PDB file of C-alpha atoms in Angstrom:
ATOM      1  CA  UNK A1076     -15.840   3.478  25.486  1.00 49.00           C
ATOM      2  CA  UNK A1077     -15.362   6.606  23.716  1.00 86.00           C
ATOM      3  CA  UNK A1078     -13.156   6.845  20.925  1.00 96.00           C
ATOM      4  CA  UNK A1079      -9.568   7.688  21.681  1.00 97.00           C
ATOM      5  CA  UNK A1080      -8.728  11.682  20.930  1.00 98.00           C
ATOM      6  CA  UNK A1081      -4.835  11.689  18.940  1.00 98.00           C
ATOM      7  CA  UNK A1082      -3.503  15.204  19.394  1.00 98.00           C
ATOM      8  CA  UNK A1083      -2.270  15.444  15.431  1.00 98.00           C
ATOM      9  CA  UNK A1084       1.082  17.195  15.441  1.00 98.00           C
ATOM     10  CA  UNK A1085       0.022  18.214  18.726  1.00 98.00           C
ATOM     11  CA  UNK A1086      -2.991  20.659  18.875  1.00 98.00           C
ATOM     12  CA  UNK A1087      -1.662  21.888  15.322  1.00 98.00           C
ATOM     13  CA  UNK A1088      -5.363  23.726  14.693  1.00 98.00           C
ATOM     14  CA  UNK A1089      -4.596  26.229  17.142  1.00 98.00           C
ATOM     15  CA  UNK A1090      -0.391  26.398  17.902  1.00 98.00           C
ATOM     16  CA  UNK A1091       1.992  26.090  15.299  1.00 98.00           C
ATOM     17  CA  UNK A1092       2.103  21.906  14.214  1.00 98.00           C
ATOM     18  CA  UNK A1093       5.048  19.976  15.493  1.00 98.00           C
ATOM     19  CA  UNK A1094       6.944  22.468  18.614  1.00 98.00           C
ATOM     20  CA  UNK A1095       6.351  22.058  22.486  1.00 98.00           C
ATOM     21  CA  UNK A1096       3.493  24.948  21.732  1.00 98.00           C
ATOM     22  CA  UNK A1097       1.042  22.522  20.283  1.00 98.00           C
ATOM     23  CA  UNK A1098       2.305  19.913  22.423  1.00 98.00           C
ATOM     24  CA  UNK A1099       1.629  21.431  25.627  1.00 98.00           C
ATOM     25  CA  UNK A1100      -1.732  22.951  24.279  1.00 98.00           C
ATOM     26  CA  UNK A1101      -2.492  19.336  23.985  1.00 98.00           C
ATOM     27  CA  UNK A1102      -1.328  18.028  26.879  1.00 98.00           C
ATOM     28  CA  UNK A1103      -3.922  20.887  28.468  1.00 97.00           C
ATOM     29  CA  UNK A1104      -6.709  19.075  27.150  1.00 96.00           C
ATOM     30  CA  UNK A1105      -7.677  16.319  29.880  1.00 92.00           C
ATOM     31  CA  UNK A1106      -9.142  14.201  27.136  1.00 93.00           C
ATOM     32  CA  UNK A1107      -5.831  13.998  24.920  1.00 97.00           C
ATOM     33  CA  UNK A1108      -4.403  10.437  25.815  1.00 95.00           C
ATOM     34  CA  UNK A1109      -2.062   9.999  21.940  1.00 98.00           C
ATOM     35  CA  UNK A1110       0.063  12.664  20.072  1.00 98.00           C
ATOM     36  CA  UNK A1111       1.248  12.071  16.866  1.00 98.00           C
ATOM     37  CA  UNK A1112       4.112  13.737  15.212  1.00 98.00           C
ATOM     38  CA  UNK A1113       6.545  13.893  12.357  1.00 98.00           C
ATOM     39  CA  UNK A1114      10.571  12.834  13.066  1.00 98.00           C
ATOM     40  CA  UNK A1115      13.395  13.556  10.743  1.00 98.00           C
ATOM     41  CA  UNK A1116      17.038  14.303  11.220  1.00 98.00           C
ATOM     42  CA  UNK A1117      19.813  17.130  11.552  1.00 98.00           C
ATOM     43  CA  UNK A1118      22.602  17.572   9.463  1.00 98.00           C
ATOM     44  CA  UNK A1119      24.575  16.662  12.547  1.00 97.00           C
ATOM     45  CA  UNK A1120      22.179  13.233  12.938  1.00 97.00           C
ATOM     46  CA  UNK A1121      19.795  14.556  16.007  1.00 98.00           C
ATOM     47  CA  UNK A1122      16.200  13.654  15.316  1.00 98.00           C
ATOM     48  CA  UNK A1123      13.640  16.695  15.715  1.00 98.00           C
ATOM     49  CA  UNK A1124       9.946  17.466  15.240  1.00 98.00           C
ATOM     50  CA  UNK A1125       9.302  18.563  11.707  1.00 98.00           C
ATOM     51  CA  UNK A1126       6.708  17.317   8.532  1.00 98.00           C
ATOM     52  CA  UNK A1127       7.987  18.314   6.090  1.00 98.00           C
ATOM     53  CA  UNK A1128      11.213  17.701   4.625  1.00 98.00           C
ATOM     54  CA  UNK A1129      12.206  21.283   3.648  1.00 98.00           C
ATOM     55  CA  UNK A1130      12.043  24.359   6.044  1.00 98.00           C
ATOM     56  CA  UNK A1131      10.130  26.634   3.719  1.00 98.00           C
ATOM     57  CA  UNK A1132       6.440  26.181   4.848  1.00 98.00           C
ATOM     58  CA  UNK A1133       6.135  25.934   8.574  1.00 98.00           C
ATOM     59  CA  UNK A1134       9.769  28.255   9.854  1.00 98.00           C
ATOM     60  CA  UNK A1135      11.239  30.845   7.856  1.00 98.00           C
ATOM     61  CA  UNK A1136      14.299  29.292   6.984  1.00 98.00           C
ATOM     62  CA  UNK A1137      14.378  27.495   3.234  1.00 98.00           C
ATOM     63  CA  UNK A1138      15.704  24.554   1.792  1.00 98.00           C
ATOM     64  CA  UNK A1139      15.837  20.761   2.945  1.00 98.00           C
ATOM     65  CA  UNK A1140      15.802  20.085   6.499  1.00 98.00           C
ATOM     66  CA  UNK A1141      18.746  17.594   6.463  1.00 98.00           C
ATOM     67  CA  UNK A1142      21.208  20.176   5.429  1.00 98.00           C
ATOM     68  CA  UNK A1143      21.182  22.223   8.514  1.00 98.00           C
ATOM     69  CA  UNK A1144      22.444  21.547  12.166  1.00 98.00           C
ATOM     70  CA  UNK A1145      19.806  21.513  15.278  1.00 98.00           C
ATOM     71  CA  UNK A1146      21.927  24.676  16.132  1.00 98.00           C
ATOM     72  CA  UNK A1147      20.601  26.307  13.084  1.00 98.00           C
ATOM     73  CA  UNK A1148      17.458  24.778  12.946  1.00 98.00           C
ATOM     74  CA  UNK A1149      16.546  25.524  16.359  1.00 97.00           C
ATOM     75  CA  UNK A1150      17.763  29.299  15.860  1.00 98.00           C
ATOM     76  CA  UNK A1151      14.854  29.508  12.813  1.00 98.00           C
ATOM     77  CA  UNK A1152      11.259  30.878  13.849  1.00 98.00           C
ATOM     78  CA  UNK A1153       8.792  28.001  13.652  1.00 98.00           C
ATOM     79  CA  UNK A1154       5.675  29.831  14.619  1.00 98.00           C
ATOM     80  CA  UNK A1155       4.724  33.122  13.652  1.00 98.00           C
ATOM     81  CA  UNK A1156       3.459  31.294  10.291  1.00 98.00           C
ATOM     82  CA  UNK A1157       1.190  30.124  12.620  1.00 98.00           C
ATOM     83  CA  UNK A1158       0.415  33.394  14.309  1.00 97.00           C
ATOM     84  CA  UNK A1159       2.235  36.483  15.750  1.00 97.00           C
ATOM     85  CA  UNK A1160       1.818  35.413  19.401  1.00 97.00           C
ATOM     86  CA  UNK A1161       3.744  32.373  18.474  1.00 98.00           C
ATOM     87  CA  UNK A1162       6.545  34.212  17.188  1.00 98.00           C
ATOM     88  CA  UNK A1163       9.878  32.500  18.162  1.00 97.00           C
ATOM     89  CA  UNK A1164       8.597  29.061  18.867  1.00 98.00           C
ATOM     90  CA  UNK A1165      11.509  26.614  17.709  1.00 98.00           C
ATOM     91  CA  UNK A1166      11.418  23.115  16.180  1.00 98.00           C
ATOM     92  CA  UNK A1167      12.204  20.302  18.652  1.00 98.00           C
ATOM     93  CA  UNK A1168      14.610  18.031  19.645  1.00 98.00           C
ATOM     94  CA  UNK A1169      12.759  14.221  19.943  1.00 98.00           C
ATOM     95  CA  UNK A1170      14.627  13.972  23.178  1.00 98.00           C
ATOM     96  CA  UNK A1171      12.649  17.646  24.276  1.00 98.00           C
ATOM     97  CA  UNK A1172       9.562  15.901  23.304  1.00 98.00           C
ATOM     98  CA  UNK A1173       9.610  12.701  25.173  1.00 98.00           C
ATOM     99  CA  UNK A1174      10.889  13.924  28.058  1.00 98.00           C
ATOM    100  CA  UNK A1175       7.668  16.114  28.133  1.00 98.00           C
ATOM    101  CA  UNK A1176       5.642  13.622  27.392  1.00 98.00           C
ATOM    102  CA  UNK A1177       7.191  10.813  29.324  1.00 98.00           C
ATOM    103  CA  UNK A1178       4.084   9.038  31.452  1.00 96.00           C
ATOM    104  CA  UNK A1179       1.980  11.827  30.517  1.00 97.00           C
ATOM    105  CA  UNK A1180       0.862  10.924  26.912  1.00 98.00           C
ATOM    106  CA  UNK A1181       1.114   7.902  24.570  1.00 98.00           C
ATOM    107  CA  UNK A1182       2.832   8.894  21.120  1.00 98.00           C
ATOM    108  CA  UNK A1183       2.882   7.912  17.322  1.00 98.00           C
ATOM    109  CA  UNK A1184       5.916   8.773  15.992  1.00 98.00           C
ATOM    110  CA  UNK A1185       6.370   8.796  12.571  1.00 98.00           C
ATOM    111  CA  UNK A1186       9.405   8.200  11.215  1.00 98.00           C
ATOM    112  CA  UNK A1187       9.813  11.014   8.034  1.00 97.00           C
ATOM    113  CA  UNK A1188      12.341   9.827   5.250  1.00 95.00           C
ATOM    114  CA  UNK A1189      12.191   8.703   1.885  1.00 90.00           C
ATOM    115  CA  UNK A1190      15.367   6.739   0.226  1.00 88.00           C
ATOM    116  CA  UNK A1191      18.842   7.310   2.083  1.00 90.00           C
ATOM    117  CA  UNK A1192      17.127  10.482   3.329  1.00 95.00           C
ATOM    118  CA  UNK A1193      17.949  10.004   6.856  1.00 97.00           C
ATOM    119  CA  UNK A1194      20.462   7.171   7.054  1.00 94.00           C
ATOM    120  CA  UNK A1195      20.512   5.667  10.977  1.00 95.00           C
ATOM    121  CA  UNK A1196      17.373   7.923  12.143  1.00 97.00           C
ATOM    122  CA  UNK A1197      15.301   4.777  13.000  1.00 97.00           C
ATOM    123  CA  UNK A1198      18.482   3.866  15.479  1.00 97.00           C
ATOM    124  CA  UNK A1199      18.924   7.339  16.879  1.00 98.00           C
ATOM    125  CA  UNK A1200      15.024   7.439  16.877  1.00 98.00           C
ATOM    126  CA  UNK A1201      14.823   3.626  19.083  1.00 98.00           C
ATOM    127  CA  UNK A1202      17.813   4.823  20.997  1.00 98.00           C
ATOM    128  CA  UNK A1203      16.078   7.917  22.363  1.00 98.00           C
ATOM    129  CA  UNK A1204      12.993   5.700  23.587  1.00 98.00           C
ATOM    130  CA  UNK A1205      14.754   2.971  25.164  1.00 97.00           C
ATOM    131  CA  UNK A1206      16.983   5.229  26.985  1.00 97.00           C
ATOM    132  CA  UNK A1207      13.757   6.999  28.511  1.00 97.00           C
ATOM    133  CA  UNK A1208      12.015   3.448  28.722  1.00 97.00           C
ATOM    134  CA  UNK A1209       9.202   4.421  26.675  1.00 98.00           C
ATOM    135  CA  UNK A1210       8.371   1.251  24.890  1.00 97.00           C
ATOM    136  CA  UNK A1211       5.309   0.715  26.096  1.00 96.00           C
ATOM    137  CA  UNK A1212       4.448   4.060  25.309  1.00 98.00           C
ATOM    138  CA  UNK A1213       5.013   4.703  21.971  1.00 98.00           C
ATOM    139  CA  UNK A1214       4.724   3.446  18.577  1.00 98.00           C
ATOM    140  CA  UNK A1215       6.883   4.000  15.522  1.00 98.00           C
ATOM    141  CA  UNK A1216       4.847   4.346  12.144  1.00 98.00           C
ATOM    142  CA  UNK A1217       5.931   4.771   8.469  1.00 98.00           C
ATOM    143  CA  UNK A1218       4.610   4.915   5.097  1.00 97.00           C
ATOM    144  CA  UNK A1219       7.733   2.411   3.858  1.00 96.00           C
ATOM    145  CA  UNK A1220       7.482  -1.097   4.878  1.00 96.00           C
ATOM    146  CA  UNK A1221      11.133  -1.323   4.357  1.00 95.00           C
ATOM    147  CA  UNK A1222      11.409   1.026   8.237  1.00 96.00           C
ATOM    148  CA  UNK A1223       9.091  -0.877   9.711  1.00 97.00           C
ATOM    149  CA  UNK A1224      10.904  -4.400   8.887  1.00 96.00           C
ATOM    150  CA  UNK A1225      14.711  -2.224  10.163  1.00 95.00           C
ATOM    151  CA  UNK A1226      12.892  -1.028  13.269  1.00 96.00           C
ATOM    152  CA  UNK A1227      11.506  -4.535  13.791  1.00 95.00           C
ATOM    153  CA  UNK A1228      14.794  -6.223  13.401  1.00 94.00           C
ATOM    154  CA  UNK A1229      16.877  -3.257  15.525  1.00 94.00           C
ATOM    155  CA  UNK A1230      14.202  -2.178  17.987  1.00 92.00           C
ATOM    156  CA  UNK A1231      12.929  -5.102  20.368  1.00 88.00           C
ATOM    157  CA  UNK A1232       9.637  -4.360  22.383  1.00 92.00           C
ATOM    158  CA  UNK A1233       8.714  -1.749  20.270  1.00 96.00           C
ATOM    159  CA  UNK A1234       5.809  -1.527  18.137  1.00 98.00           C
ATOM    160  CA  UNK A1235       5.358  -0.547  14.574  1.00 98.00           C
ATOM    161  CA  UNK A1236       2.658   0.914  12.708  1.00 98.00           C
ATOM    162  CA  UNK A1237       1.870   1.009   8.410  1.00 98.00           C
ATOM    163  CA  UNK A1238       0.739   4.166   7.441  1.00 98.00           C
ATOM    164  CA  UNK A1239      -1.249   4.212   4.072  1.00 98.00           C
ATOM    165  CA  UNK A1240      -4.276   6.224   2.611  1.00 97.00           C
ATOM    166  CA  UNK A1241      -6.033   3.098   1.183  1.00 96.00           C
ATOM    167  CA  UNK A1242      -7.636  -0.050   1.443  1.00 96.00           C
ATOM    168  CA  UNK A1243      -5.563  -2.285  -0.579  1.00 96.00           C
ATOM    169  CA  UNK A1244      -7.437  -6.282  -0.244  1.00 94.00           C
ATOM    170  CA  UNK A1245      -4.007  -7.754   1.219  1.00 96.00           C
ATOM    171  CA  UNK A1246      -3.727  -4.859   3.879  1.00 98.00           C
ATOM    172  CA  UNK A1247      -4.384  -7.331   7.045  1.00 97.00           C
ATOM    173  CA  UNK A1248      -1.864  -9.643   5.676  1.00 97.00           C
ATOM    174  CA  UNK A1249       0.880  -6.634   4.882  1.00 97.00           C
ATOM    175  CA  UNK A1250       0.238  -5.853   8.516  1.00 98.00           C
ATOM    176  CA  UNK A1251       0.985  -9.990  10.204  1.00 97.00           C
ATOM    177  CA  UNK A1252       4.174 -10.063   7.461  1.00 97.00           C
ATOM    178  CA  UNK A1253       5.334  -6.927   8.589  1.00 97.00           C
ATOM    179  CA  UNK A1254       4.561  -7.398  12.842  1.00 97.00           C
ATOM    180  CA  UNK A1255       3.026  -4.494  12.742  1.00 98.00           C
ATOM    181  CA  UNK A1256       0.115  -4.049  15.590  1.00 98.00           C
ATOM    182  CA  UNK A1257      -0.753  -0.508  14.397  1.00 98.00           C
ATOM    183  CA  UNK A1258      -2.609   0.792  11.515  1.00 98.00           C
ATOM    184  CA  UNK A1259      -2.473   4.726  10.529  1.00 98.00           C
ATOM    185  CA  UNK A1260      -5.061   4.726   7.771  1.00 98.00           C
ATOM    186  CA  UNK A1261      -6.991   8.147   6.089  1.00 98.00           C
ATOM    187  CA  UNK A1262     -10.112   8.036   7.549  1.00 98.00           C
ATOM    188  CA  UNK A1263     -12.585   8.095   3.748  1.00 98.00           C
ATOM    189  CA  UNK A1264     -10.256   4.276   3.400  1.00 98.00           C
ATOM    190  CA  UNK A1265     -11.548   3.453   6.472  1.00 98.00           C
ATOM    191  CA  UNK A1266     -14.433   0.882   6.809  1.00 98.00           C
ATOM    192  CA  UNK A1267     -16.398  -0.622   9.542  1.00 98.00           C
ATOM    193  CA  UNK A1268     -15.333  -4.312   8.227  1.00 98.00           C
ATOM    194  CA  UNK A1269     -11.512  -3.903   8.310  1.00 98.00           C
ATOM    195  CA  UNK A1270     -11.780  -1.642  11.479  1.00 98.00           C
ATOM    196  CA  UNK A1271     -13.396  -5.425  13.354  1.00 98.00           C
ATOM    197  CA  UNK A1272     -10.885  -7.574  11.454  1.00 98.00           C
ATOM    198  CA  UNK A1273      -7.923  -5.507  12.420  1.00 98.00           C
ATOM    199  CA  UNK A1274      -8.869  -4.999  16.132  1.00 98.00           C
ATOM    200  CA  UNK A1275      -9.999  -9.009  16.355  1.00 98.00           C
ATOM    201  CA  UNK A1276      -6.337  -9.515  15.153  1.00 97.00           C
ATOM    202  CA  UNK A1277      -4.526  -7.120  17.812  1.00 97.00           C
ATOM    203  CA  UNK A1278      -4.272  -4.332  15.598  1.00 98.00           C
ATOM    204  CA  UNK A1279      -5.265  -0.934  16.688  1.00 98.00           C
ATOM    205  CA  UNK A1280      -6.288   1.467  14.469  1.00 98.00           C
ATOM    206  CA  UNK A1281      -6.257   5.191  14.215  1.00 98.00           C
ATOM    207  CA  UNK A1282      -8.244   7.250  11.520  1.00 98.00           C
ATOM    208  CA  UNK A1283      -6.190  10.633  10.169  1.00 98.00           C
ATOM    209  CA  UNK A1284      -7.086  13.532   9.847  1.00 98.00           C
ATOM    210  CA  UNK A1285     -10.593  14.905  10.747  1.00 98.00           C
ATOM    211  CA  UNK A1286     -11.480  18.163  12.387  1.00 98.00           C
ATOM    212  CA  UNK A1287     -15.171  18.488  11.969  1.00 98.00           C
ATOM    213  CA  UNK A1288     -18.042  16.560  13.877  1.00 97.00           C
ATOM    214  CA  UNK A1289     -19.665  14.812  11.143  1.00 98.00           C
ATOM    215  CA  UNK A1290     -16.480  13.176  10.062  1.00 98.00           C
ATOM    216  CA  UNK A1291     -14.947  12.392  13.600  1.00 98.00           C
ATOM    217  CA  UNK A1292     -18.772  10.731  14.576  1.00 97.00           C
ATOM    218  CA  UNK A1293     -19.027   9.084  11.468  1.00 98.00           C
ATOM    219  CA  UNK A1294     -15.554   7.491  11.869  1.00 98.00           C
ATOM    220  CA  UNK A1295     -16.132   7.019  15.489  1.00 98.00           C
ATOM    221  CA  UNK A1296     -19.678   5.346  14.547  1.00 97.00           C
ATOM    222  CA  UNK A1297     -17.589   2.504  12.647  1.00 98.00           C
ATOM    223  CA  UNK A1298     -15.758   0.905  15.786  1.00 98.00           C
ATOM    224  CA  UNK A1299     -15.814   2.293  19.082  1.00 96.00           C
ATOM    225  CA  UNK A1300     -11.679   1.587  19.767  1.00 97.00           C
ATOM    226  CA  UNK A1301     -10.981   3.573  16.561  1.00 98.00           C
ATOM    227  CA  UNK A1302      -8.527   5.977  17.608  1.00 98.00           C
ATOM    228  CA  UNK A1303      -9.251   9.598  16.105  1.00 98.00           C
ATOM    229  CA  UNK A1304      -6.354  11.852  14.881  1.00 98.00           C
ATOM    230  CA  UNK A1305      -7.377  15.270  14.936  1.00 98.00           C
ATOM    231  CA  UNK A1306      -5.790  19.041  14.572  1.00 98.00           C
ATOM    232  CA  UNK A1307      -8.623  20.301  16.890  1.00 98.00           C
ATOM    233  CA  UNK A1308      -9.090  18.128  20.325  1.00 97.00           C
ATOM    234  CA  UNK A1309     -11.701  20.724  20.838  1.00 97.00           C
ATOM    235  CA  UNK A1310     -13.683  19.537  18.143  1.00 97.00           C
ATOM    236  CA  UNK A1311     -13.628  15.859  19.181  1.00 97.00           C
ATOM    237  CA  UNK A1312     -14.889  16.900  22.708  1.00 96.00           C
ATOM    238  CA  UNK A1313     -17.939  18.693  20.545  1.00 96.00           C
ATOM    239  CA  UNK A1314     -18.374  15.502  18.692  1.00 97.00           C
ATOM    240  CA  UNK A1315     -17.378  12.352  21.034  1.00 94.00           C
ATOM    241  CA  UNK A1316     -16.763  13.785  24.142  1.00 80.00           C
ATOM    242  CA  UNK A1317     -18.844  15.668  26.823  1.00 67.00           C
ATOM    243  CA  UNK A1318     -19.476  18.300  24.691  1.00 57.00           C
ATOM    244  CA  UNK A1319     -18.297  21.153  26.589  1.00 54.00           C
ATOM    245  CA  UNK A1320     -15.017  22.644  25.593  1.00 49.00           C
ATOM    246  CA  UNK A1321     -12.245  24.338  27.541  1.00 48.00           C
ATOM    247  CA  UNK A1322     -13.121  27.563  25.778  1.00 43.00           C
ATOM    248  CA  UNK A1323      -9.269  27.311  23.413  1.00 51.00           C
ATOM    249  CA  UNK A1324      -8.911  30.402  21.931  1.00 47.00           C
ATOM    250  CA  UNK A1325      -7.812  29.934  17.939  1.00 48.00           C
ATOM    251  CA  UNK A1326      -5.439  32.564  17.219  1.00 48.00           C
ATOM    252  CA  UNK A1327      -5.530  33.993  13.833  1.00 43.00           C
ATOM    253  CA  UNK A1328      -3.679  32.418  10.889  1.00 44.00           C
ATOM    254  CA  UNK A1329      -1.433  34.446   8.859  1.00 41.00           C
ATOM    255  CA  UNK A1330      -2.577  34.197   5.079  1.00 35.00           C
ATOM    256  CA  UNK A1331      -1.613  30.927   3.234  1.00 38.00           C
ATOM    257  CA  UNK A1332      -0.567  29.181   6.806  1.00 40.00           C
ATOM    258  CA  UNK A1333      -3.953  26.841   6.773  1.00 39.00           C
ATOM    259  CA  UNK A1334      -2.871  23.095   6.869  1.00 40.00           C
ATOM    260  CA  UNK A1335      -5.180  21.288   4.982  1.00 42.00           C
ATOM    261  CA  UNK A1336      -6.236  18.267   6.508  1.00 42.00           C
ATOM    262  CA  UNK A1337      -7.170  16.469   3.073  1.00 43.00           C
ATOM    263  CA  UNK A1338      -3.571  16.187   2.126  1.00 44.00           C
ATOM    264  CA  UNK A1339      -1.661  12.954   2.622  1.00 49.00           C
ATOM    265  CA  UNK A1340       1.182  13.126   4.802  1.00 51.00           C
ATOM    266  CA  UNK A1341       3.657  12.051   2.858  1.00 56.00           C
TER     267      UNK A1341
END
């Protein structure tokens, strides 16, 4: 089996991370079975596709995301950071995403807050699956424990995911306490060992965030179920796939757009 290709933020290496550009990019790519992407919340409480939580690096609006209505968020440019012919792309609605991706792709969805950030998102978040009876489908992931255990208690039939960018020793039992059957770990905390226990235990795992062959074979070379998050799906064919590519054009970046794929999402 060959290791799982996760579309990260969509195909974010090419189209502008997080709108329906990089998602259908990725959807394009016949071996892109996950997509993972970044969920936070309106000022008017809609969940929409957006990392991070002010407006300033990826649209060119400014300030926090939570102060501003979808209206105004979806009236902001979200690509031409990316690149010119992007120009105009707009954030999201969650409900516009799933109902693209609906039987079509698998998806992590992480849930982006910190604090009171987002009071009810995890709700709004569960509500919008259920309705489209995704459960099976998706998987809701966080850095806090403290979502995970709401969205456990709240959100029957759906499955939870820890997101960390270590190896701490208790990590397998963090994940039975907390239900979770998904584990969103950096890829350099990653190790052969824990990649057996966790999948021997019912716990899939998916390495973040590599978008160069020697790091997506090495990774891949630890378990062969490890799913691999990547900004270029083009790459992974290089490295896991067949090899041949679909001939993706990359656009050119505007200066200071890069997304470095080092940085922890937080």
């Amino acid at each position: 089996m060959r290791n799982p290709c996760v579309a990260h933020r969509g195909f974010s290496g090419i189209a502008p991370e997080n709108t329906m550009a990089a998602v259908q990019l990725a959807m394009e790519q016949k071996d892109v079975r996950w997509i993972e992407v970044d969920v936070q919340c309106s000022k008017d409480g809609v969940p929409l596709l957006i990392h991070d939580f002010t407006l300033n690096r990826t649209t060119n609006g400014r300030g926090p995301v939570k102060d501003k209505t979808l209206a105004e968020l979806q009236a902001l440019d979200a690509g031409s950071w990316k690149a010119k012919a992007y120009r105009g792309e707009r954030l999201p609605s969650l409900d516009e995403f799933l109902d693209t991706i609906a039987g079509r792709l698998r998806a992590n969805l992480e849930i982006k807050t910190e604090g009171n950030r987002y009071p009810g998102l995890e709700e709004k978040v569960i509500s919008a699956v259920k309705r489209r009876h995704m459960e099976h489908e998706v998987v809701l992931t966080s850095f806090e424990p403290r979502i995970l255990a709401k969205i456990k208690e709240i959100g029957r039939g759906i499955r939870t995911g820890l997101i960390i960018d270590r190896q701490p020793k208790d990590l397998l039992l963090r994940l039975k306490l907390l239900h979770c059957s998904f584990l969103s770990i950096h890829y350099r905390a990653l190790t052969a060992e824990l990649a057996e226990k966790a999948f021997k235990h019912g716990i899939d795992v998916m390495a973040w965030t590599m978008d160069d062959v020697r790091s997506l074979r090495k990774t891949a070379a630890l378990h062969p179920d490890i799913l691999l998050c990547t900004n270029r799906p083009d790459v992974w064919r290089e490295a896991i796939g067949s090899g041949k590519t679909n001939h993706v054009i990359v656009k050119p970046q505007s200066p200071g757009g890069e997304d470095d794929d080092e940085q922890i999402d937080r």
